[in-house]
Coordinates of C-alpha atoms and ligand atoms in Angstrom, one line a residue:
X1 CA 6.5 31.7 3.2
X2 CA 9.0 28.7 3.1
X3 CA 12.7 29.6 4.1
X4 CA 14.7 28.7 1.2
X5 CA 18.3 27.9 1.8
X6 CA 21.4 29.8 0.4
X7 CA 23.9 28.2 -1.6
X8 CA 27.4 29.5 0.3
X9 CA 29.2 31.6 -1.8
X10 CA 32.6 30.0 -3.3
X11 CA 35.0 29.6 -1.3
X12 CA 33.2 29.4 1.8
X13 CA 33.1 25.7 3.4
X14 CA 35.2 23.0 1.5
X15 CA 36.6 25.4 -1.0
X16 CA 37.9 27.6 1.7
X17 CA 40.9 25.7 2.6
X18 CA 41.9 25.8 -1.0
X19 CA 41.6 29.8 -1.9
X20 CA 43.4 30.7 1.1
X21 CA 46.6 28.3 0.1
X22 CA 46.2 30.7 -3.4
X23 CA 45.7 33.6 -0.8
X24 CA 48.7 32.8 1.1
X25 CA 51.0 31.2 -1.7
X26 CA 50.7 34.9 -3.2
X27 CA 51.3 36.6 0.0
X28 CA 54.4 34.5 0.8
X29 CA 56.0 35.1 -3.0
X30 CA 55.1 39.1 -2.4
X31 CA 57.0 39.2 0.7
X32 CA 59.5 37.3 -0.7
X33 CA 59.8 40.0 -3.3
X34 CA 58.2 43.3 -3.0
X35 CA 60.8 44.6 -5.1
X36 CA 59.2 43.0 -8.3
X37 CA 57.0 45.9 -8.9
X38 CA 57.7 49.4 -8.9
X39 CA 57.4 51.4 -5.6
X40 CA 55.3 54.0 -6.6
X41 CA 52.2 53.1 -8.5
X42 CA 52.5 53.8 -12.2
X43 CA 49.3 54.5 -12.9
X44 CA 47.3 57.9 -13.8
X45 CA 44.2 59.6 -11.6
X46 CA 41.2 57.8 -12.9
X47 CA 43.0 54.7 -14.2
X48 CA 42.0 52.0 -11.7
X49 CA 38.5 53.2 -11.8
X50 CA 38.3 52.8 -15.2
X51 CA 38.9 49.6 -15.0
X52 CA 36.3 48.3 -12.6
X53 CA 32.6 48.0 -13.5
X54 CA 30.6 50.6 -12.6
X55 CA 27.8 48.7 -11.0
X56 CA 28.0 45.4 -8.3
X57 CA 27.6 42.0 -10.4
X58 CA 24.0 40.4 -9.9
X59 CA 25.1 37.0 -9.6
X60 CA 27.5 35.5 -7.5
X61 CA 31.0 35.5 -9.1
X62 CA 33.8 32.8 -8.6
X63 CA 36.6 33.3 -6.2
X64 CA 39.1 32.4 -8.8
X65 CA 38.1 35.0 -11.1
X66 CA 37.9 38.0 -8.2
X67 CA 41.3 37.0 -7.4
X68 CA 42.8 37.1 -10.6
X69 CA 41.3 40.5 -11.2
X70 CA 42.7 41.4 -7.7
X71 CA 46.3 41.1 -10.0
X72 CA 44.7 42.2 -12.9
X73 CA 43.2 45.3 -11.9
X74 CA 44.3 46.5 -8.4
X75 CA 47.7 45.6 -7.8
X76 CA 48.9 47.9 -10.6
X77 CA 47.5 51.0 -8.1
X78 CA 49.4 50.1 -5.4
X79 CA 51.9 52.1 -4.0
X80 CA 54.1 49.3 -2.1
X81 CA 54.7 50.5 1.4
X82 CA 56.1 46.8 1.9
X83 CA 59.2 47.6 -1.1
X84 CA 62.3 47.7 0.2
X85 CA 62.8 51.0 -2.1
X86 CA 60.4 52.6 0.0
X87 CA 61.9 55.8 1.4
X88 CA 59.2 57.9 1.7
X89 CA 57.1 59.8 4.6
X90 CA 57.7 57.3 7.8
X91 CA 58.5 53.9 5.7
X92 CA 56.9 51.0 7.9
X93 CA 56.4 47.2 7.1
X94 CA 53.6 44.3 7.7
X95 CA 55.5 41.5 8.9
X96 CA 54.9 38.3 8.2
X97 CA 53.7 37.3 12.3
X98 CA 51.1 40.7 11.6
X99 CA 49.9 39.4 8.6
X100 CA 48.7 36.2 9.7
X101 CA 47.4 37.9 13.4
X102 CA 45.1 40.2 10.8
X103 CA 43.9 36.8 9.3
X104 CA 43.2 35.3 12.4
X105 CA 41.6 38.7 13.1
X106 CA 39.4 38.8 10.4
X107 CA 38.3 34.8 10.7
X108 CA 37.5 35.4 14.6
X109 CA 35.5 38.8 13.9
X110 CA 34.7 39.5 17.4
X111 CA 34.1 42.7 18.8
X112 CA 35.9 43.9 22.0
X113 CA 33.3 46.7 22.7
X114 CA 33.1 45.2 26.0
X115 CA 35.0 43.2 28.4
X116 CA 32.7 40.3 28.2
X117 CA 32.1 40.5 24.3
X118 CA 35.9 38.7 23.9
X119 CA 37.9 38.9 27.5
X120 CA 40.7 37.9 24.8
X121 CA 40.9 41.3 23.2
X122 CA 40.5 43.1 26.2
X123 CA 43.3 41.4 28.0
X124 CA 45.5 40.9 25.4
X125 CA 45.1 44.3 24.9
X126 CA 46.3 45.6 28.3
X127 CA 48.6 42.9 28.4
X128 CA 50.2 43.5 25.1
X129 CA 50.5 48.0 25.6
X130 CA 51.8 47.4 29.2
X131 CA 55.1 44.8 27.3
X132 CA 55.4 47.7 24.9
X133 CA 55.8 50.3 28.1
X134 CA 58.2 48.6 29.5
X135 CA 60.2 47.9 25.9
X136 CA 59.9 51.6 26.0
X137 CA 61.3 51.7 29.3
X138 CA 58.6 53.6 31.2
X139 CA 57.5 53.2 35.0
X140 CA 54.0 52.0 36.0
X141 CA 51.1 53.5 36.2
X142 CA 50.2 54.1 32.7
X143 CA 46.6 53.0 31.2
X144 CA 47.3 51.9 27.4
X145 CA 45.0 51.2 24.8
X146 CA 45.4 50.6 21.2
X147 CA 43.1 52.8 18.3
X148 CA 43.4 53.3 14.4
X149 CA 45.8 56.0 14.0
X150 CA 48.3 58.8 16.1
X151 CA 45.5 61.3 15.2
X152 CA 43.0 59.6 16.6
X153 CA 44.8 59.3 19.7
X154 CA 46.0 62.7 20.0
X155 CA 42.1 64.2 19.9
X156 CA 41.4 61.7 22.3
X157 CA 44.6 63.4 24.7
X158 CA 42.9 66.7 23.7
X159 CA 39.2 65.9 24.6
X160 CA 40.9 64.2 28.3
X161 CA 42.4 67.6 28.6
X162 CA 39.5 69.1 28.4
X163 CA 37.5 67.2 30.3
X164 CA 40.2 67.4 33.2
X165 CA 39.1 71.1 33.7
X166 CA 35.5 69.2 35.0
X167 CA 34.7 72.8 36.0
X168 CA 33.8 73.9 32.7
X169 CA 31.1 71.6 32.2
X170 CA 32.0 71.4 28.6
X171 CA 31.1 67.6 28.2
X172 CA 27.1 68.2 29.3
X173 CA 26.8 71.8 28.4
X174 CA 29.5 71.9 25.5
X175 CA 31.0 75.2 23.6
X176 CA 28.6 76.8 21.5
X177 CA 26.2 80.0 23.2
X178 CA 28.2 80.1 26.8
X179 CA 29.7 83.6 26.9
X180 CA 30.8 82.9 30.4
X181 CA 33.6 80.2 29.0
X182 CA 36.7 81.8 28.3
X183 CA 38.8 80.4 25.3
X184 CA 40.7 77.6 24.9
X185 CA 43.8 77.4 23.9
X186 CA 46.3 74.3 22.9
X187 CA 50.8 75.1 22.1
X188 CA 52.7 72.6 19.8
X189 CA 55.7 73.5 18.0
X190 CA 55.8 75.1 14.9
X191 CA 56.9 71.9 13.2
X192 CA 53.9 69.9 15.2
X193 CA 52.1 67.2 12.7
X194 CA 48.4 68.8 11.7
X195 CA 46.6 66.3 13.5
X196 CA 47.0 68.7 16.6
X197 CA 45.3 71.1 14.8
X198 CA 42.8 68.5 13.2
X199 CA 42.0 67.4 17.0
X200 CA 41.5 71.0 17.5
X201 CA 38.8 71.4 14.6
X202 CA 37.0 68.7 15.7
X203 CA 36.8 69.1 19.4
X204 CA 35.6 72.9 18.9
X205 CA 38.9 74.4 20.5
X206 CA 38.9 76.2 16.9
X207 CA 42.2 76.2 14.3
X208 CA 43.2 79.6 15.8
X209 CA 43.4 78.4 19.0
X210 CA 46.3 76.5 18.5
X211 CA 49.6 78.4 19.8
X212 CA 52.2 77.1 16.9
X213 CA 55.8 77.9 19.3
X214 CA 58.3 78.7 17.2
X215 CA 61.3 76.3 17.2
X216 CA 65.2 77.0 17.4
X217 CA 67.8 76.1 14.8
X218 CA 67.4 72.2 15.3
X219 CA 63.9 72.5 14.9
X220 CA 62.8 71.9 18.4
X221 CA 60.3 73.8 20.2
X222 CA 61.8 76.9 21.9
X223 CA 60.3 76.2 25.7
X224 CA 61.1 79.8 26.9
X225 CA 58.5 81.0 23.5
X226 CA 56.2 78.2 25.4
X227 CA 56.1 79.9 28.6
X228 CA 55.6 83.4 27.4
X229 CA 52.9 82.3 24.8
X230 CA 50.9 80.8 28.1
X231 CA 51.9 83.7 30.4
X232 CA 50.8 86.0 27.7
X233 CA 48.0 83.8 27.0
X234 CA 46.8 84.0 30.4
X235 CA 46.6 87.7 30.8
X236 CA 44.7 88.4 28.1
X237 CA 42.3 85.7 29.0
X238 CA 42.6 82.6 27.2
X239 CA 42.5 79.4 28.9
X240 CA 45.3 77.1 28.1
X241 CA 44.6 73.6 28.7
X242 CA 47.4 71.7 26.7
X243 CA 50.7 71.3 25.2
X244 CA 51.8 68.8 22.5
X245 CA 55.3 68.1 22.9
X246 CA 56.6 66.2 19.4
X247 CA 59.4 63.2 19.7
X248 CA 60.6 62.9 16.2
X249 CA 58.8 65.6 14.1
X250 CA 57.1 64.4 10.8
X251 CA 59.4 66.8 8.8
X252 CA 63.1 65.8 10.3
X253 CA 62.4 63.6 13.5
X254 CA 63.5 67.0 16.2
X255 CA 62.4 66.0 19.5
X256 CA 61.2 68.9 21.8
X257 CA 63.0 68.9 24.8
X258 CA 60.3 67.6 26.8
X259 CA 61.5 67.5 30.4
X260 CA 61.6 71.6 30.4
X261 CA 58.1 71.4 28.6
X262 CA 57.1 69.5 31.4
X263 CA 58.0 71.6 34.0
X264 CA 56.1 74.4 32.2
X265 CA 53.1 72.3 32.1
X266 CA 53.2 71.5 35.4
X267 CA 53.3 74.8 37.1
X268 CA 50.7 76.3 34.3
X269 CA 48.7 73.2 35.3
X270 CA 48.5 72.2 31.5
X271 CA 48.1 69.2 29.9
X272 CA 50.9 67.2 28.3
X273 CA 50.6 65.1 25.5
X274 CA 54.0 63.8 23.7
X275 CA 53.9 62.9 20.6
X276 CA 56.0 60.2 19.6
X277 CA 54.3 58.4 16.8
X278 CA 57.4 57.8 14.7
X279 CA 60.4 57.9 17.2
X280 CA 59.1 56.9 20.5
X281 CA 60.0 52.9 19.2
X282 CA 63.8 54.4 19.3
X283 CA 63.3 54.5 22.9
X284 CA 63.5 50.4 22.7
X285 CA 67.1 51.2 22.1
X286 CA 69.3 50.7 25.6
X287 CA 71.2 54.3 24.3
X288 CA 68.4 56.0 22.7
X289 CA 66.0 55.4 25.8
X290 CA 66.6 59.2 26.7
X291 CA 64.9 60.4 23.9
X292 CA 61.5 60.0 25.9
X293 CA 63.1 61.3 28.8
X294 CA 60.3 63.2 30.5
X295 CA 57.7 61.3 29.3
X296 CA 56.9 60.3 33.2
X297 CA 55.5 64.0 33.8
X298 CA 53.3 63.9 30.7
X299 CA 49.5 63.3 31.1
X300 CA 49.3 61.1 27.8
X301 CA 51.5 59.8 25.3
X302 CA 51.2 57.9 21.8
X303 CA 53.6 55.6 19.9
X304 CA 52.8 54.0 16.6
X305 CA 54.1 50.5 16.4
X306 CA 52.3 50.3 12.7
X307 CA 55.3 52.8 12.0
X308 CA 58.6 51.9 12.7
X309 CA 57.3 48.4 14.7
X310 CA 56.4 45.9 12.3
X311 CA 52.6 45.9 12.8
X312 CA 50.8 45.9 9.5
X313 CA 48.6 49.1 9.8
X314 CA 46.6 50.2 12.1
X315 CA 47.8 50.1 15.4
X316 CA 48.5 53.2 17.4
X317 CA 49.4 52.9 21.2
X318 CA 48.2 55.6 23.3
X319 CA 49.1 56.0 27.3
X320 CA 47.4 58.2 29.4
X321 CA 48.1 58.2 33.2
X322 CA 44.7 60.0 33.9
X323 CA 42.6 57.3 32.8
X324 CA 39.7 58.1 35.2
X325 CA 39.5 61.0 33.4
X326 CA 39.5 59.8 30.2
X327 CA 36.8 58.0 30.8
X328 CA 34.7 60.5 32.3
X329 CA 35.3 62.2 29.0
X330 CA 33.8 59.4 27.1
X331 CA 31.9 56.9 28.8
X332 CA 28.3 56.8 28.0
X333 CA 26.2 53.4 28.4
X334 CA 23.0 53.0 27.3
X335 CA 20.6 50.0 29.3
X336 CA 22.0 47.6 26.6
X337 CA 25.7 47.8 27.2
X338 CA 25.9 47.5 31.0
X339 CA 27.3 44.5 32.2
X340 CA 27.2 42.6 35.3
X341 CA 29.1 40.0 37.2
X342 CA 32.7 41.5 35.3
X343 CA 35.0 41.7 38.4
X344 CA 35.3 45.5 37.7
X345 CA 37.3 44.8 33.8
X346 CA 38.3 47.8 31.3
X347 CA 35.5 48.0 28.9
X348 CA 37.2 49.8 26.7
X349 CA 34.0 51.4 24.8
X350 CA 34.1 54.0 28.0
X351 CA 37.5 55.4 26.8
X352 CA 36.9 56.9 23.2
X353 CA 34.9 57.8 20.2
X354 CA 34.1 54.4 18.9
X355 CA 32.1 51.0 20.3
X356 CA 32.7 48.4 18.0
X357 CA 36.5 47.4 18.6
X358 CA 38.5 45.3 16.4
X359 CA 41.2 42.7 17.4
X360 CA 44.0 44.7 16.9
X361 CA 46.3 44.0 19.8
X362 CA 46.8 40.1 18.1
X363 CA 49.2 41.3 15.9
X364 CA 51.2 43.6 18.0
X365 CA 51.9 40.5 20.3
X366 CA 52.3 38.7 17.6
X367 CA 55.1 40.5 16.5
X368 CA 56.7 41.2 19.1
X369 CA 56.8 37.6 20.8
X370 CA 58.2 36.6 17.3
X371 CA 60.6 39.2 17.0
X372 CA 61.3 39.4 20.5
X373 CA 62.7 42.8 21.7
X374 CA 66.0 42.7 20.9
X375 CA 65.0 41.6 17.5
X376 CA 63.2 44.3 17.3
X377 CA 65.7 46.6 18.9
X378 CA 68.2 45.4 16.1
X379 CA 66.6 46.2 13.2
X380 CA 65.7 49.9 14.6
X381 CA 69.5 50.1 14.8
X382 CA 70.1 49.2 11.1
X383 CA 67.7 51.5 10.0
X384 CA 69.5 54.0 11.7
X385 CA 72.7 53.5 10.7
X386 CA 71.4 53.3 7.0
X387 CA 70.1 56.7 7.6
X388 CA 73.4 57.8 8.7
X389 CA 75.0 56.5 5.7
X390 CA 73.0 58.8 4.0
X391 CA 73.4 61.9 6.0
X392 CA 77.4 60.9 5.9
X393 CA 77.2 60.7 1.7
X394 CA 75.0 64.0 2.1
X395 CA 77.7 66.1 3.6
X396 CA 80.1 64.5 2.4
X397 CA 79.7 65.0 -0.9
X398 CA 80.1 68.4 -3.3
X399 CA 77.1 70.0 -4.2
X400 CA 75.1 68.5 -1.8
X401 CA 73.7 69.8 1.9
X402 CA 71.8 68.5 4.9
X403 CA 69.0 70.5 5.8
X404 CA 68.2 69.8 9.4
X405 CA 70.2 67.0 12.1
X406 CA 68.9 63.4 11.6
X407 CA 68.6 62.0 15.1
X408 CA 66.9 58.8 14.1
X409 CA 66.3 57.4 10.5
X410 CA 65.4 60.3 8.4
X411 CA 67.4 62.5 6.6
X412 CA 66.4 65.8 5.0
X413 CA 68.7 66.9 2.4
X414 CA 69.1 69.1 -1.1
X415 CA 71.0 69.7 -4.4
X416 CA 72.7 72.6 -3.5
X417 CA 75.8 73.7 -5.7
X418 CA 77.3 77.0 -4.6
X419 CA 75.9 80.0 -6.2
X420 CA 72.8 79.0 -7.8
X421 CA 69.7 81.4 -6.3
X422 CA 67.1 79.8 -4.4
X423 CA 64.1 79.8 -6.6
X424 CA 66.8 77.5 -9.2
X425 CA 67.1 75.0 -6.4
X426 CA 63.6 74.7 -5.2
X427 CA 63.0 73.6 -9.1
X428 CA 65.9 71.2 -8.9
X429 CA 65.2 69.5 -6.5
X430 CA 61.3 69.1 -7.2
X431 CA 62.9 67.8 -10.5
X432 CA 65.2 65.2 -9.0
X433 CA 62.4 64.0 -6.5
X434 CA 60.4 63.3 -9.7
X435 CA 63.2 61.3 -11.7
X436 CA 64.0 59.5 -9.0
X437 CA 60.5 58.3 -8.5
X438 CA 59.7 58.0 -11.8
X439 CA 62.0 55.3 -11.7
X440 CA 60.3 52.9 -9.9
X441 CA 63.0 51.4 -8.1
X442 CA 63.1 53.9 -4.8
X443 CA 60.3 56.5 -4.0
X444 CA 61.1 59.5 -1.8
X445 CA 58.9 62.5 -0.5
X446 CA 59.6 66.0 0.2
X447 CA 59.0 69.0 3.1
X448 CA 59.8 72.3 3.3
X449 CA 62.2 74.0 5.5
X450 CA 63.1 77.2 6.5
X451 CA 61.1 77.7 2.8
X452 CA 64.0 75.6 1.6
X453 CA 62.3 72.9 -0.7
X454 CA 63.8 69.7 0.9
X455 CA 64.4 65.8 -0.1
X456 CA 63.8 63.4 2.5
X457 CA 64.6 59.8 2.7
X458 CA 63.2 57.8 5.2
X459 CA 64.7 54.3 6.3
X460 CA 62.3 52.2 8.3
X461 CA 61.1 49.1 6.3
X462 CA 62.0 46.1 6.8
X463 CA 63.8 44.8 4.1
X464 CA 65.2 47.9 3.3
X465 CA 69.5 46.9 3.1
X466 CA 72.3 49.0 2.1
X467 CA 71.8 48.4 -1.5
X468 CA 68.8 50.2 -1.3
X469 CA 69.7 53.0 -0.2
X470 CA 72.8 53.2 -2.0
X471 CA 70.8 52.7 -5.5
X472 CA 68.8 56.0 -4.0
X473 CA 71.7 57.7 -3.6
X474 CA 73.3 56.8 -7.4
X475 CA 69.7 57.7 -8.6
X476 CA 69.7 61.2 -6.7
X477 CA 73.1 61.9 -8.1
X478 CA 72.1 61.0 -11.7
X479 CA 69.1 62.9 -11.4
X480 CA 70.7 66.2 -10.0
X481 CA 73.4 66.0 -13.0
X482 CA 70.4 65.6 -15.1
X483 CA 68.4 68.7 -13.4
X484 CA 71.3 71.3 -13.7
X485 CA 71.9 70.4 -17.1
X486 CA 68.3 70.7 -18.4
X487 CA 67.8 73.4 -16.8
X488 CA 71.3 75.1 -17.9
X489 CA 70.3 73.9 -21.5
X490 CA 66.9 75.8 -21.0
X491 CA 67.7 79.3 -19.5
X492 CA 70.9 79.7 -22.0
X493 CA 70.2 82.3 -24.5
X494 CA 69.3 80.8 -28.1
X495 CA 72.5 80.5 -30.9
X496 CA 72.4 82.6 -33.9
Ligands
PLP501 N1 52.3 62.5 14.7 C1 53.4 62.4 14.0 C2 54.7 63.0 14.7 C3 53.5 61.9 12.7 O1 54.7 61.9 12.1 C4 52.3 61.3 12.2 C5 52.4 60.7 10.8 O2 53.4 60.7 10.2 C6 51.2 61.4 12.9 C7 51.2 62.0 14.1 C8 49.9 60.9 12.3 O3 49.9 59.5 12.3 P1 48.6 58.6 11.9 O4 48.7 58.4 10.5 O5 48.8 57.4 12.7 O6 47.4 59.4 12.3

């Protein structure tokens, strides 16, 4: 058998140089102007698919021609996350330094599995979590590493607070068939996000076994509920082995008061995990520092810079300051992983789920040497103040009514003219959230509260100005005029 040599693919070697220029020419007029599409993708289930053959091409096809169907055919499904109209869920923006880190991410391609397998990632990594604890105003002593998502870092709080009752001998013996373990049991708020209770599913603990504490009228978990709901717990034999403590709820940003959570925890000896995916970056802020105010007692804690940080997604920081125990929760190496001759480094593998590590922390240095913290500090600030334009036109205005406080840069708000029953306003306001998406210019989302159907814009990207959010407001005014007199037209009784 001769070895027969491949012809590179286009655009590897020599014509590299010139599909990237295309690559990044089209990435630089995009930023330049998200807003020239619509927000939300105008496009129906099934469409994009349609469009794409339904089997791989045989022969090599020409960069040129995959990149034009890139326009063609896949930019008209995507929802832009980078539009400045973008007001939905938690808005968040690549920026341009995080763009070109995942570049030099991809072109490098190493894997940080191991200290020695790129000392780079591994470094930068501790190097770059330990600037953002002290941009979040935090003492010492907390091990930081960077995976995909919140979630993910919130089972891997759960599974070390597991693993730091040792004495159940749940991580050789696990769950299933051992009569003499007694239950489990993890407390998060009522208005907790459901990767507590995903974290639950997965690491056997079982869905019922999360305590959901009620919350009180701010939406913030009631911590007398929390001590009763252990106590009780307790005496009728559970186990509890941790509470999840929320700074800036998905639905309306509430921040549980942590430091009388903490205080719980401590003398239940339960684990503490805060939660601050979205609003923990506020705490970059000299005068919103106190909003992760008894995060020093907590076991673990996670921030998402890929939310309200700049960082193109994914980068999730999580902090534990139990990381021995951690890693006895995970570390596992087989004869061909073990290193020698390594001084004693983090090899990170030994603290999660996954080996194979990518080069995330490149961009989150990246962004925030080129941003620098107050740069960063300052645009949290506008978004804030943007949102509280909002909540000021909210209450301000007839008709209208703000559903819960809005701490940071959310607002959750309804139509709500006096006198109209609540089933009529739930369908108004389903109504105006689909006009005023359906226009393409600002896209919104929704919760429910207090089963109050609610609006909720979300101010967090980028190049989100004023006159965004003013034009959301104009369209949510139009569109509730619209929605009351529809629906007038329709439930009046017929002429004759
Ligand atoms: N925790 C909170 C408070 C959130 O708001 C969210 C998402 O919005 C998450 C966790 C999950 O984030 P991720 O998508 O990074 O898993």
């Amino acid at each position: 058998v001769t070895a027969t040599s491949v012809p590179p693919p286009d655009g590897e070697g020599a014509e590299f140089a010139r599909h990237a220029r295309h690559v990044v020419d089209w990435i630089a007029a995009y930023l330049n102007d998200p807003g020239q599409y619509p927000v939300l993708a105008q496009v129906q289930p099934g469409d994009i698919s349609r469009s794409l053959p339904a089997a791989p091409p045989r022969e090599a096809e020409s960069l040129d021609s995959i990149l034009a169907d890139v326009d063609a055919l896949i930019i008209p499904g995507i929802t832009h996350w980078n539009h400045p109209g973008f007001l939905a869920y938690f808005a968040t923006s690549s920026s341009a330094p995080g763009i070109l880190a995942e570049l030099l991410t991809a072109a490098l391609n190493v894997n940080g599995m191991l200290w020695k397998t790129s000392p780079s990632v591994t470094e930068l990594e501790e190097t770059t979590l330990d600037w953002l604890r002290q941009m979040l105003g935090l003492r010492d002593g907390w091990f930081g590493m960077i995976t995909d998502t919140a979630s993910t870092s919130t089972l891997l709080a759960l599974a070390a607070a597991r693993e730091a009752k040792e004495e159940l001998g749940v991580r050789e013996h696990g769950l299933a068939g051992r009569p003499e373990l007694p239950v489990m049991r993890v407390y998060a708020s009522a208005q907790a996000h459901s990767s507590v209770a995903k974290a639950a599913i997965t690491l056997g603990f079982g869905r019922q076994n999360v305590v959901l504490v009620p919350v009180d009228d701010a939406y913030r978990m009631d911590v007398h509920r929390l001590a009763a709901a252990i106590r009780s717990d307790r005496d009728a034999g559970y186990l509890p082995i941790a509470t999840v403590a929320t700074v800036g709820t998905t639905s309306t940003t509430s921040v549980d008061p942590v430091p009388a959570i903490a205080e719980v925890c401590r003398r239940e000896h339960v684990w503490l995990h805060v939660d601050s995916a979205y609003a923990g970056v506020a705490a970059i802020l000299p005068e919103l520092r106190h909003v992760l105010d008894g995060v020093e007692q907590a076991d673990s804690l996670v921030v998402n810079p890929h939310k309200w940080l700049l960082t193109p997604m994914d980068l999730s920081a999580f902090y534990t300051r139990h990381p021995a125990i951690l890693k006895r929760a995970f570390t596992l190496v087989p004869e061909f992983l073990t290193t020698e001759h390594d001084g004693g480094a983090v090899n990170y593998m030994d603290y999660g789920v996954q080996l194979g590590r990518r080069f995330r922390a490149l961009k989150l240095w990246m962004v925030i040497r080129a941003y620098g913290v107050d740069g960063l500090a300052r645009l949290v600030r506008h978004h804030i103040a943007l949102a509280q334009e909002v909540s000021a036109l909210v209450r301000d205005t007839e008709g209208w009514e703000q559903l819960a406080p809005a701490p940071f840069s959310v607002v959750c708000f309804r139509y709500a003219p006096a006198g109209v029953e609540e089933a009529t306003l739930d369908r108004w306001n389903r109504a105006i959230l689909d006009r005023v998406n359906a226009s393409g210019e600002v896209y919104l989302s929704h919760t429910v509260l207090r089963e109050r159907y609610a609006l909720r814009i979300a101010v967090g990207n980028l190049r989100t100005e004023q006159k965004h959010v003013a034009r959301a407001w104009e369209l949510l005014c139009a569109a509730a005029r619209r929605a009351s007199e529809t629906d007038d037209a329709e439930t009046q009784p017929p002429e004759n």
